[in-house]
mmCIF file of C-alpha atoms in Angstrom:
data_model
loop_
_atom_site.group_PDB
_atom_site.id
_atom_site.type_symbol
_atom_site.label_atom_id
_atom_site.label_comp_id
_atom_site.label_asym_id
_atom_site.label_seq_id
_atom_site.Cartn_x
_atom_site.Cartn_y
_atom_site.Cartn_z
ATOM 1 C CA UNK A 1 5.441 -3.600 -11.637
ATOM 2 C CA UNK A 2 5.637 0.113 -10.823
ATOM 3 C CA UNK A 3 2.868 2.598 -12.435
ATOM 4 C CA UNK A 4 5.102 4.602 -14.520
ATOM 5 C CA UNK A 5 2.495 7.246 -15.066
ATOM 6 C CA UNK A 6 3.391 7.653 -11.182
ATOM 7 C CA UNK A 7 5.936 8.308 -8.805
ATOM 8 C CA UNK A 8 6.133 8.315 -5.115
ATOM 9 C CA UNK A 9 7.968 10.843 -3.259
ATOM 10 C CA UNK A 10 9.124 10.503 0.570
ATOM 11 C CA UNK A 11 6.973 12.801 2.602
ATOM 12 C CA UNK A 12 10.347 14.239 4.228
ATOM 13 C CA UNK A 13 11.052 16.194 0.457
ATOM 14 C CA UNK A 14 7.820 17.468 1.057
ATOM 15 C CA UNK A 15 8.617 19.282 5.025
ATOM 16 C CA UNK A 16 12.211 19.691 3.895
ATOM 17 C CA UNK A 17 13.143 23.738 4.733
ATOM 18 C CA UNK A 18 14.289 24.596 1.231
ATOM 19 C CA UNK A 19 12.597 27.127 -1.397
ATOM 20 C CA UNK A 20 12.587 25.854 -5.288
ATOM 21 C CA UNK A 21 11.372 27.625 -8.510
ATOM 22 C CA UNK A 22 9.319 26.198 -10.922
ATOM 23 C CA UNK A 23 11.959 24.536 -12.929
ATOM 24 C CA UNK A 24 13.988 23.189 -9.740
ATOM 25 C CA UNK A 25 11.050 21.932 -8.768
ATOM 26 C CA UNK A 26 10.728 19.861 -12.051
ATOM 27 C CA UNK A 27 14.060 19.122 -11.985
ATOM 28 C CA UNK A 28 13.543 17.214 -8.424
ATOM 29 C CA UNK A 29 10.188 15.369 -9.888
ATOM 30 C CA UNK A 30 12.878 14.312 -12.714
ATOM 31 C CA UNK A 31 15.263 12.916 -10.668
ATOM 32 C CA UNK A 32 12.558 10.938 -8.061
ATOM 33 C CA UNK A 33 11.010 9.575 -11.377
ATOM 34 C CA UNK A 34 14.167 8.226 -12.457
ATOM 35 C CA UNK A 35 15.131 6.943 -8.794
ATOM 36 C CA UNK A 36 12.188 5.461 -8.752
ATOM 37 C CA UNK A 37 14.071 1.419 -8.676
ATOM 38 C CA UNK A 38 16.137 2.923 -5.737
ATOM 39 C CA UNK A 39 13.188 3.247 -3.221
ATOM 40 C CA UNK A 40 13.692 1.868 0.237
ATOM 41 C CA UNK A 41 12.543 1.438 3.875
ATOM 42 C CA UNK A 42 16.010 0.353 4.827
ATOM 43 C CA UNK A 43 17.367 3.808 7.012
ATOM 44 C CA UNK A 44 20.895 1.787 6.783
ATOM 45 C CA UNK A 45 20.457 1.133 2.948
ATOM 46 C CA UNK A 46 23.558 2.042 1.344
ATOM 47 C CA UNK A 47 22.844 4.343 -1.130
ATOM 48 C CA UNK A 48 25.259 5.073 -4.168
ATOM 49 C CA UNK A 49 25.938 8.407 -6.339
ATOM 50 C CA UNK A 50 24.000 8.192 -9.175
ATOM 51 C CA UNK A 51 24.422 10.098 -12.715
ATOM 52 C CA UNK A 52 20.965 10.620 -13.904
ATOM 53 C CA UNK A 53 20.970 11.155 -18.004
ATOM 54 C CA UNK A 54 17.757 12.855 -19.326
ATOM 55 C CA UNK A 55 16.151 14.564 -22.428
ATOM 56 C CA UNK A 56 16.156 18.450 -22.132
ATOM 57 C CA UNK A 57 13.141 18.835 -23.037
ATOM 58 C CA UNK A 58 11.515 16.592 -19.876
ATOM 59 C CA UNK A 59 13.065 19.101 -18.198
ATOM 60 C CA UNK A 60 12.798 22.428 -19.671
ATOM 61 C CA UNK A 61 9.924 22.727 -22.691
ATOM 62 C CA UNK A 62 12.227 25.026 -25.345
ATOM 63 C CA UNK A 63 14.986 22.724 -24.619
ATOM 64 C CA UNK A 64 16.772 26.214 -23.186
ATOM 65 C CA UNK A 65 20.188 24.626 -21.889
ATOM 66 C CA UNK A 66 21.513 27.936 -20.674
ATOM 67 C CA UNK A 67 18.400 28.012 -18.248
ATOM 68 C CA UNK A 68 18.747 24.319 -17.556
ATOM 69 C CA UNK A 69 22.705 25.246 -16.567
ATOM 70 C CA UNK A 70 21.555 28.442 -14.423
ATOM 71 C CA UNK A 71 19.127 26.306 -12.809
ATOM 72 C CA UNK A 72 21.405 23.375 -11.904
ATOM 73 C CA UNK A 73 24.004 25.429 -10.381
ATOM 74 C CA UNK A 74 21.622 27.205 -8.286
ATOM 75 C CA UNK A 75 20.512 23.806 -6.940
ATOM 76 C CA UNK A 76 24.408 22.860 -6.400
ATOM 77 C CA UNK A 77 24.987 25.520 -4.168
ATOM 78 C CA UNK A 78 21.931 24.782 -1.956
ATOM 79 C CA UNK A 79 22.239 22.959 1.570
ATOM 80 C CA UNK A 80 18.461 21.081 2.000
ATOM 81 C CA UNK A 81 17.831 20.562 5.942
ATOM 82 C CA UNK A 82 15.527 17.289 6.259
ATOM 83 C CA UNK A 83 14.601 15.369 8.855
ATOM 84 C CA UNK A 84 13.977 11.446 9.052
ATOM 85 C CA UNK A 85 11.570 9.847 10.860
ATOM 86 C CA UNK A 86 12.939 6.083 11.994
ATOM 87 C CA UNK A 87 10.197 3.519 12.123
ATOM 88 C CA UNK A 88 9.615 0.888 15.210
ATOM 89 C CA UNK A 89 10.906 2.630 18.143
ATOM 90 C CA UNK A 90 7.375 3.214 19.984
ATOM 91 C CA UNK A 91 6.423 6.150 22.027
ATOM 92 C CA UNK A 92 9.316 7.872 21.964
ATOM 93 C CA UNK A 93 9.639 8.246 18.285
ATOM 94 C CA UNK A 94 13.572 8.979 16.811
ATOM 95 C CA UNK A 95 13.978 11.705 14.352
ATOM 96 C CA UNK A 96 17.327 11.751 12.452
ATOM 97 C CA UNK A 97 18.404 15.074 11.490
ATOM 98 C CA UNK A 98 20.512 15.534 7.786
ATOM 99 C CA UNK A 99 21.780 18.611 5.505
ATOM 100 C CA UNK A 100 22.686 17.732 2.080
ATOM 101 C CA UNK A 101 23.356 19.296 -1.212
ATOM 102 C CA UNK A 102 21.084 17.824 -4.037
ATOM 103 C CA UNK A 103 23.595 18.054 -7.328
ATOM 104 C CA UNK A 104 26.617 17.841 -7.282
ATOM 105 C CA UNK A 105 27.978 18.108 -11.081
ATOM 106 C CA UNK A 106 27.094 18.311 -14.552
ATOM 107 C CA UNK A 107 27.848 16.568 -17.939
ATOM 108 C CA UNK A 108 26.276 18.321 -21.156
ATOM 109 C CA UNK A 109 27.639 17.702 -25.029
ATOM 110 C CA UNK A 110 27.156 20.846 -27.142
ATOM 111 C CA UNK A 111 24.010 20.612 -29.252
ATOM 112 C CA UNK A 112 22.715 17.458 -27.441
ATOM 113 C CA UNK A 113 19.269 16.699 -26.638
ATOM 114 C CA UNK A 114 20.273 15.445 -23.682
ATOM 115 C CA UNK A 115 21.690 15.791 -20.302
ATOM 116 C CA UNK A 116 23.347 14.220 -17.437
ATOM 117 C CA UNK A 117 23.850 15.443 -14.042
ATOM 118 C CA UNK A 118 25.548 13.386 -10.720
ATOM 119 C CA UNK A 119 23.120 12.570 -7.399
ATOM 120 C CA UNK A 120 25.549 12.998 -4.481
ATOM 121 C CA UNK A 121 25.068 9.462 -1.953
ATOM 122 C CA UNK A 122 23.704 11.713 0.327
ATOM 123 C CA UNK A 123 20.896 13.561 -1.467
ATOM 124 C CA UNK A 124 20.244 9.657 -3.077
ATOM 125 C CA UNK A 125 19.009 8.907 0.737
ATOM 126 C CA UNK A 126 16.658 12.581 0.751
ATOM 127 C CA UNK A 127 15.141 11.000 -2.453
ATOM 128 C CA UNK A 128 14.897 7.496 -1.886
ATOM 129 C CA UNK A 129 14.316 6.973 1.899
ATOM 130 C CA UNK A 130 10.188 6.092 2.013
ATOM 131 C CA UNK A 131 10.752 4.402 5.630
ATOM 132 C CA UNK A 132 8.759 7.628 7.264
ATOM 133 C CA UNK A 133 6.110 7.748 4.660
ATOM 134 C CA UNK A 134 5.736 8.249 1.175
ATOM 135 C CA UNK A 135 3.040 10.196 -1.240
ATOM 136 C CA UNK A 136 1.933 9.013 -4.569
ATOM 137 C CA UNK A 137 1.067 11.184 -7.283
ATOM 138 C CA UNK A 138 0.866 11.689 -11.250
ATOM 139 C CA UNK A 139 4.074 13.405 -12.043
ATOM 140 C CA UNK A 140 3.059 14.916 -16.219
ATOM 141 C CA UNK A 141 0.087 16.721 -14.051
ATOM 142 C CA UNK A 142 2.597 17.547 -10.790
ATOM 143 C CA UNK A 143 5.327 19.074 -14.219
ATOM 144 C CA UNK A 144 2.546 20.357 -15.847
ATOM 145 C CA UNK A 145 1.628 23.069 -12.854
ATOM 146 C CA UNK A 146 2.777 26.574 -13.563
ATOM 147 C CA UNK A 147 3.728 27.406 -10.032
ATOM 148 C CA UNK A 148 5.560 26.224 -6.831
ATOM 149 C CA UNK A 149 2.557 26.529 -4.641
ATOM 150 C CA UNK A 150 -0.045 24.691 -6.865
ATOM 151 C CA UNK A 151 2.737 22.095 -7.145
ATOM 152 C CA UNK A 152 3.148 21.440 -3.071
ATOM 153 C CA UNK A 153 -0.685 21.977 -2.820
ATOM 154 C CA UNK A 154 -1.177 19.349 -4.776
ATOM 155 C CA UNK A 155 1.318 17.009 -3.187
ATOM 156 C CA UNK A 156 -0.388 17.795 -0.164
ATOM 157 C CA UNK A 157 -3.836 16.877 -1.836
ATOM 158 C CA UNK A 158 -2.874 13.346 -2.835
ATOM 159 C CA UNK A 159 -0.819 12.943 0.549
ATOM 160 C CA UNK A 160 -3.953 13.527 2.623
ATOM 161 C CA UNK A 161 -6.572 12.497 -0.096
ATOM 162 C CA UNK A 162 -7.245 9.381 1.827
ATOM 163 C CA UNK A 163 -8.310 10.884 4.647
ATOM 164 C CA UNK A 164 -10.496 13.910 2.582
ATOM 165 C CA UNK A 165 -8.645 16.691 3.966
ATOM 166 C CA UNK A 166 -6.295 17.875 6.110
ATOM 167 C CA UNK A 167 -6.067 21.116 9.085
ATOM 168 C CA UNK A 168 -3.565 23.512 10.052
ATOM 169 C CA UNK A 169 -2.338 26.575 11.541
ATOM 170 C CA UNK A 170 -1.851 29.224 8.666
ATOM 171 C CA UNK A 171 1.660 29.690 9.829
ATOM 172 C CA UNK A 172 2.231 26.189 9.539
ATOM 173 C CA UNK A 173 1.097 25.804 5.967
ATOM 174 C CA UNK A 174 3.177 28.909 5.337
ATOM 175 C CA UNK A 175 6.375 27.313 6.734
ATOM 176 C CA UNK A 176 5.356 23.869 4.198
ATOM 177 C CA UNK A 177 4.655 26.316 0.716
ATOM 178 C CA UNK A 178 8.073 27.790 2.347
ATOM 179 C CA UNK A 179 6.366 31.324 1.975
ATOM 180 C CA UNK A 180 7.111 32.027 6.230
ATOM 181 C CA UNK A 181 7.093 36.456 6.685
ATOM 182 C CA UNK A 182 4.909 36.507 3.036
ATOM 183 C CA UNK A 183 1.466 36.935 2.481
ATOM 184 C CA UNK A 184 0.818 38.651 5.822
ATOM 185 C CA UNK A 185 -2.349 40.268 4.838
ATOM 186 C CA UNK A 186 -5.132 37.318 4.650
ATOM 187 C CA UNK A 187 -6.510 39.005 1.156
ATOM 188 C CA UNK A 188 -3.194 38.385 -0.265
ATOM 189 C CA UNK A 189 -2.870 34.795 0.672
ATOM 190 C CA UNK A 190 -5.926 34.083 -0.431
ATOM 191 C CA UNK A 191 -5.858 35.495 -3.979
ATOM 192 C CA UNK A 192 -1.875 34.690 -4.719
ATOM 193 C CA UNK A 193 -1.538 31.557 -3.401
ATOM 194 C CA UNK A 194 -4.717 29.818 -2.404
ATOM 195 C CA UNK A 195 -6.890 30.586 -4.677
ATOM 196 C CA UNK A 196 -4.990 30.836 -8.145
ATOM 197 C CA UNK A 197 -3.806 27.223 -6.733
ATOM 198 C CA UNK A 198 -7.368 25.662 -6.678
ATOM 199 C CA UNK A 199 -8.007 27.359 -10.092
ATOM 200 C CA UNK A 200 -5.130 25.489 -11.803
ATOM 201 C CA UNK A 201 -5.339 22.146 -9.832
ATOM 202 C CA UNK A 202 -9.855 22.143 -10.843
ATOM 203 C CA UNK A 203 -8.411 22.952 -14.588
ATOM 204 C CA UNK A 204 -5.311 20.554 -14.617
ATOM 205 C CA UNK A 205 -5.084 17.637 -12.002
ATOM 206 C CA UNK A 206 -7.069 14.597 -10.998
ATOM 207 C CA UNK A 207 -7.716 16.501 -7.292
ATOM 208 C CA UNK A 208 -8.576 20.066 -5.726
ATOM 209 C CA UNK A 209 -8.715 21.573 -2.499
ATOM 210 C CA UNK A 210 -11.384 24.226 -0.674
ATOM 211 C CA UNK A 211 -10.769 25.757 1.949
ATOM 212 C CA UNK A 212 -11.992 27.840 5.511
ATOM 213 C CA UNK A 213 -10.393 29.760 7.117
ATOM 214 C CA UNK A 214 -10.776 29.855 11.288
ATOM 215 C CA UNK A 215 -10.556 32.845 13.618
ATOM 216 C CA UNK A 216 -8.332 33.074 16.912
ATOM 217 C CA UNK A 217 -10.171 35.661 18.343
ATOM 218 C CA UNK A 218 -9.660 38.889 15.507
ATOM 219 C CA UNK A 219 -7.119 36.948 13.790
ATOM 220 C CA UNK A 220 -7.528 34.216 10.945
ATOM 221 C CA UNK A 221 -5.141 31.833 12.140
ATOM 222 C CA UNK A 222 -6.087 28.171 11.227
ATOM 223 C CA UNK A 223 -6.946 26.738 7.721
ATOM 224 C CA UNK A 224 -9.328 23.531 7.061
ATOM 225 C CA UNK A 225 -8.722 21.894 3.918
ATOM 226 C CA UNK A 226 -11.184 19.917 2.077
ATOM 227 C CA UNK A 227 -10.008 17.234 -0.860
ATOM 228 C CA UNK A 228 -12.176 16.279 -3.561
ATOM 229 C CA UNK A 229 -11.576 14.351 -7.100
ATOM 230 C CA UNK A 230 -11.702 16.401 -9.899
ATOM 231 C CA UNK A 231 -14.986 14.649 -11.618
ATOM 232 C CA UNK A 232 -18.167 15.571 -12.909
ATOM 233 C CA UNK A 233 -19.326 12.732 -12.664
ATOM 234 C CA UNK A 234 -17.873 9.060 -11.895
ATOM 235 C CA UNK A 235 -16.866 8.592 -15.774
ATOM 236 C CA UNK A 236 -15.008 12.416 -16.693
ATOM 237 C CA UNK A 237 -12.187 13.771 -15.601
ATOM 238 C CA UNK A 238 -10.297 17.189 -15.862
ATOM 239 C CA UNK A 239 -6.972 16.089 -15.227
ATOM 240 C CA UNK A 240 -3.997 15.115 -17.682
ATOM 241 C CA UNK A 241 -3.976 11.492 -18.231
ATOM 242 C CA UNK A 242 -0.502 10.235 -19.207
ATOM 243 C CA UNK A 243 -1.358 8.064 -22.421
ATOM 244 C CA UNK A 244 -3.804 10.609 -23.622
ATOM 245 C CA UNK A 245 -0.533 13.561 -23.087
ATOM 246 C CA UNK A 246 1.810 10.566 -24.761
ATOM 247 C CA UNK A 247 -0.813 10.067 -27.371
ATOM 248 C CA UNK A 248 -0.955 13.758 -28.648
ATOM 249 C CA UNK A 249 2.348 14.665 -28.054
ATOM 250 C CA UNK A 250 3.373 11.217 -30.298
ATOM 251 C CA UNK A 251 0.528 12.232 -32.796
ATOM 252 C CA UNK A 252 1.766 16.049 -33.376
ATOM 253 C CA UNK A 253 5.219 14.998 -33.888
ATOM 254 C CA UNK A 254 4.598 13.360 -37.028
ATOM 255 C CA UNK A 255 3.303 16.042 -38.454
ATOM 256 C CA UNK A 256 5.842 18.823 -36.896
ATOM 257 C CA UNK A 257 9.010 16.602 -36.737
ATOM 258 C CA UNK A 258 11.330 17.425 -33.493
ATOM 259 C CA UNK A 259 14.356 17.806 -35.731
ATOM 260 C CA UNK A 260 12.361 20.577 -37.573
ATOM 261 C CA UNK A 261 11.289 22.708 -34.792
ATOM 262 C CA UNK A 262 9.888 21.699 -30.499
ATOM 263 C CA UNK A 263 6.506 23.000 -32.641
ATOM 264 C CA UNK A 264 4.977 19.541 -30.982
ATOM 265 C CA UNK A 265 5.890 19.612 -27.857
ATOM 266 C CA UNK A 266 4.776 23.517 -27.503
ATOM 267 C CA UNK A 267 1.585 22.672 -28.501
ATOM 268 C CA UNK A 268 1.177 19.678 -26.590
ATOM 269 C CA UNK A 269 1.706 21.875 -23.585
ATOM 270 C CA UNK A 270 -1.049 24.499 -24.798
ATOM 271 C CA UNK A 271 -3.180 22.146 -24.966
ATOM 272 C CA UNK A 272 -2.384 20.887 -21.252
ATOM 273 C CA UNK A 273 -2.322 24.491 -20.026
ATOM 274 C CA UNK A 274 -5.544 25.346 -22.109
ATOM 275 C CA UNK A 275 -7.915 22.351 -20.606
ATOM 276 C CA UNK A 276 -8.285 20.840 -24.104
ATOM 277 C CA UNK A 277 -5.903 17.661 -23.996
ATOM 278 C CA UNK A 278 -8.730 15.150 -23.860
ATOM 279 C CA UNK A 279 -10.756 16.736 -26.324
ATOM 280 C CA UNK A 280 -7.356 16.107 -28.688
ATOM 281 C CA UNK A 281 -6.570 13.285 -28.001
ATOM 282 C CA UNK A 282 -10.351 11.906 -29.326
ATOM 283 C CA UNK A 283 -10.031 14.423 -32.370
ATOM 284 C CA UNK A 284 -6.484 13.312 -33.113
ATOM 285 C CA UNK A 285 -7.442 9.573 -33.155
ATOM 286 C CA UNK A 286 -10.378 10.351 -35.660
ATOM 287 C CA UNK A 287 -7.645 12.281 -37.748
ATOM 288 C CA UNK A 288 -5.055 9.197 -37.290
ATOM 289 C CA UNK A 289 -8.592 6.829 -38.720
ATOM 290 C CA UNK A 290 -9.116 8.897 -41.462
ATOM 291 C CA UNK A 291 -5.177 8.700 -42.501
ATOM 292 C CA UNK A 292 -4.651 5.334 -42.072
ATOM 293 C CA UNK A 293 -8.311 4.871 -44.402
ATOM 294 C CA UNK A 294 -7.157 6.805 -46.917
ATOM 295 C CA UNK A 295 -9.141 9.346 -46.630
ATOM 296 C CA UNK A 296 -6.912 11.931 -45.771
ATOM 297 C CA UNK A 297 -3.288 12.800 -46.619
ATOM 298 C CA UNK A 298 -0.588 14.392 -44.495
ATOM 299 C CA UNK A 299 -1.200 17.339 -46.298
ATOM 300 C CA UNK A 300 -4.666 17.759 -45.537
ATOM 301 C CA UNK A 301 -3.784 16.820 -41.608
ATOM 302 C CA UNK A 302 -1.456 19.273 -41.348
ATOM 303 C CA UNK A 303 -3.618 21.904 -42.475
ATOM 304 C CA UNK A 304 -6.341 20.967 -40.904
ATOM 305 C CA UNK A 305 -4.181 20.927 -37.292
ATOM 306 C CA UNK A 306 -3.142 24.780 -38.345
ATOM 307 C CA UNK A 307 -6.142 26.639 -39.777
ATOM 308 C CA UNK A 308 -8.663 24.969 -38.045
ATOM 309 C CA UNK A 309 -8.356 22.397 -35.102
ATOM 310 C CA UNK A 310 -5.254 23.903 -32.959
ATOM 311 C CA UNK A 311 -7.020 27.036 -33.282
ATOM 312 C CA UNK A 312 -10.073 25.971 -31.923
ATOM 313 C CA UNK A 313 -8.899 24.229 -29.327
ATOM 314 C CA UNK A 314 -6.957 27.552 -27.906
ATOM 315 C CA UNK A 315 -3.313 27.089 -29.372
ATOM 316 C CA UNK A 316 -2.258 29.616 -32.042
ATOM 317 C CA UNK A 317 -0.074 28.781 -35.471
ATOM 318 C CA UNK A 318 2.275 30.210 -37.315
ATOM 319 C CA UNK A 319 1.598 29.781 -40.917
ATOM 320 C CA UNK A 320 4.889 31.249 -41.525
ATOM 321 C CA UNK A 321 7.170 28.696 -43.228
ATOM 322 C CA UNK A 322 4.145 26.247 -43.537
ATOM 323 C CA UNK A 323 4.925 25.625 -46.622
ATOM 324 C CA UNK A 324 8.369 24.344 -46.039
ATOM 325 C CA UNK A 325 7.050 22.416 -43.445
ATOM 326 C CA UNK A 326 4.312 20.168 -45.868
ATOM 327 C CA UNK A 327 7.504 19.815 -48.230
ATOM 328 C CA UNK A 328 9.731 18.250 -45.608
ATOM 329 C CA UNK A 329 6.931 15.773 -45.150
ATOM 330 C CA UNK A 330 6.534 12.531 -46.779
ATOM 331 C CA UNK A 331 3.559 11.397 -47.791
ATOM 332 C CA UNK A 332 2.304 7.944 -47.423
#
């Protein structure tokens, strides 16, 4: 039985010569999440079209269809070049060569929370094909990451994490972040890619990278990276666990209802993107002890979470229609 706090993701997605955006790239986690039964080492597996049916709001946080539509159609159009490495032939190793488009329609009912878009057979095989190697990682903290690079950096961290690290020709890792005739000053990699990437994967994910940097002569032109868990020591961790993000997110809901406003949901993610989500989640149970006791009301939760405990932990409340908010909820 599959960790579903997990998904693994063929290396070849990874290498594949195509540039994403933020929300493409969520899109793809999406769709290799719910592929996940469809995994196989089989390089003749016959692989089917599949529609894949999803809430907005996995997808894109406001639940902003018009973005979601812009987005999808901008993935339709692009060809993804990947190659596939076949297993068992020895020394002289066979490398299958593929171009494929990754959506290929779109099925959305006006005022819907959810959405279904078709897998061509084709792009099935990009996502499901693990024969030539596969990476596992933790796909709320791989969704949760606020930009392309941290995202592939820290595929790259949990691909290689076995092994503690991982070296490179700069140009190489440029051609894998898909960045190739960017960032040509070394200053400029460094502070827009490399290093605002280990800030958010030490503040959100279970791993990090350092990294050197290695002259050729006058010219930086290698990079050593070095893997570590994201601990302070063997019992905390900085990442976002998947029950505690469940937890919270389940928790806030009942006291800012989804068919009232995405209120939960936008402060779930503050919390993610602020560090706090474990210190919520323990709050939030003591809050869910002293309802359940008695000892506090809905009311008194509610305003609690507004004036006082959102607010310290870094997410900002509107008390505007808070009142119509506590008389929408039932007590008890």
């Amino acid at each position: 039985m599959r960790d579903k706090n997990r998904i693994i993701q063929p290396n070849h997605i990874s290498t594949a010569r195509f540039s994403l955006s933020v929300l493409e790239k969520n899109i793809i986690y999406t769709v290799i999440d719910e592929l996940q039964k469809n995994m196989s080492k089989d390089l003749n597996e016959v692989f089917e079209e599949q529609e894949i049916t999803v809430e907005l709001k996995k997808i894109e946080k406001n639940n902003n269809y018009s973005r979601i539509r812009s987005t999808m159609k901008s993935l339709a159009a692009k060809q993804v070049e990947f190659e596939l490495r076949i297993p068992g032939t020895g020394k002289s190793e066979r490398i299958q060569e593929n171009i494929t488009s990754l959506i290929s329609g779109l099925k959305y009912e006006r005022q819907s929370q959810f959405i279904s878009f078709m897998v061509p057979s084709s792009a099935c095989r990009f996502f499901c094909y693990i024969g030539g190697g596969f990476t596992s990682f933790q796909k709320t903290i791989a969704i949760s990451l606020s930009s392309t690079h941290s995202k592939s950096l820290y595929e790259l961290c949990c691909r290689w994490a076995d092994r503690g690290g991982y070296t490179c020709s700069i140009e190489d890792l440029k051609v894998y972040l898909s960045i190739t005739g960017k960032y040509d000053q070394i200053s400029h990699l460094r502070h827009k890619v490399l290093d605002t990437s280990v800030k958010e994967l030490k503040k959100k994910a279970d791993l990090f990278f350092t990294y050197s940097l290695k002259k050729v002569g006058r010219k930086y032109a290698n990079i050593s990276i070095k893997i570590h868990k994201n601990t302070i020591d063997k019992e905390e961790y900085y990442g976002v666990r998947e029950e505690h993000y469940s937890y919270v997110y389940s928790f806030l809901s009942r006291f800012f209802p989804n068919y009232i406003n995405n209120k939960a949901l936008a402060y779930s993610e503050l919390l993610v993107a602020k560090g706090n989500m474990d210190k919520a989640y323990y709050r939030f149970i003591r809050l869910d002890d002293e309802f359940s006791t008695g000892r506090k009301d809905k009311r008194d939760i509610l305003n609690l979470l507004i004036k006082k405990i959102l607010p310290e932990f870094g997410v900002k409340t509107s008390v505007k229609n808070q009142n119509n908010t506590q008389l929408k909820l039932s007590v008890g």
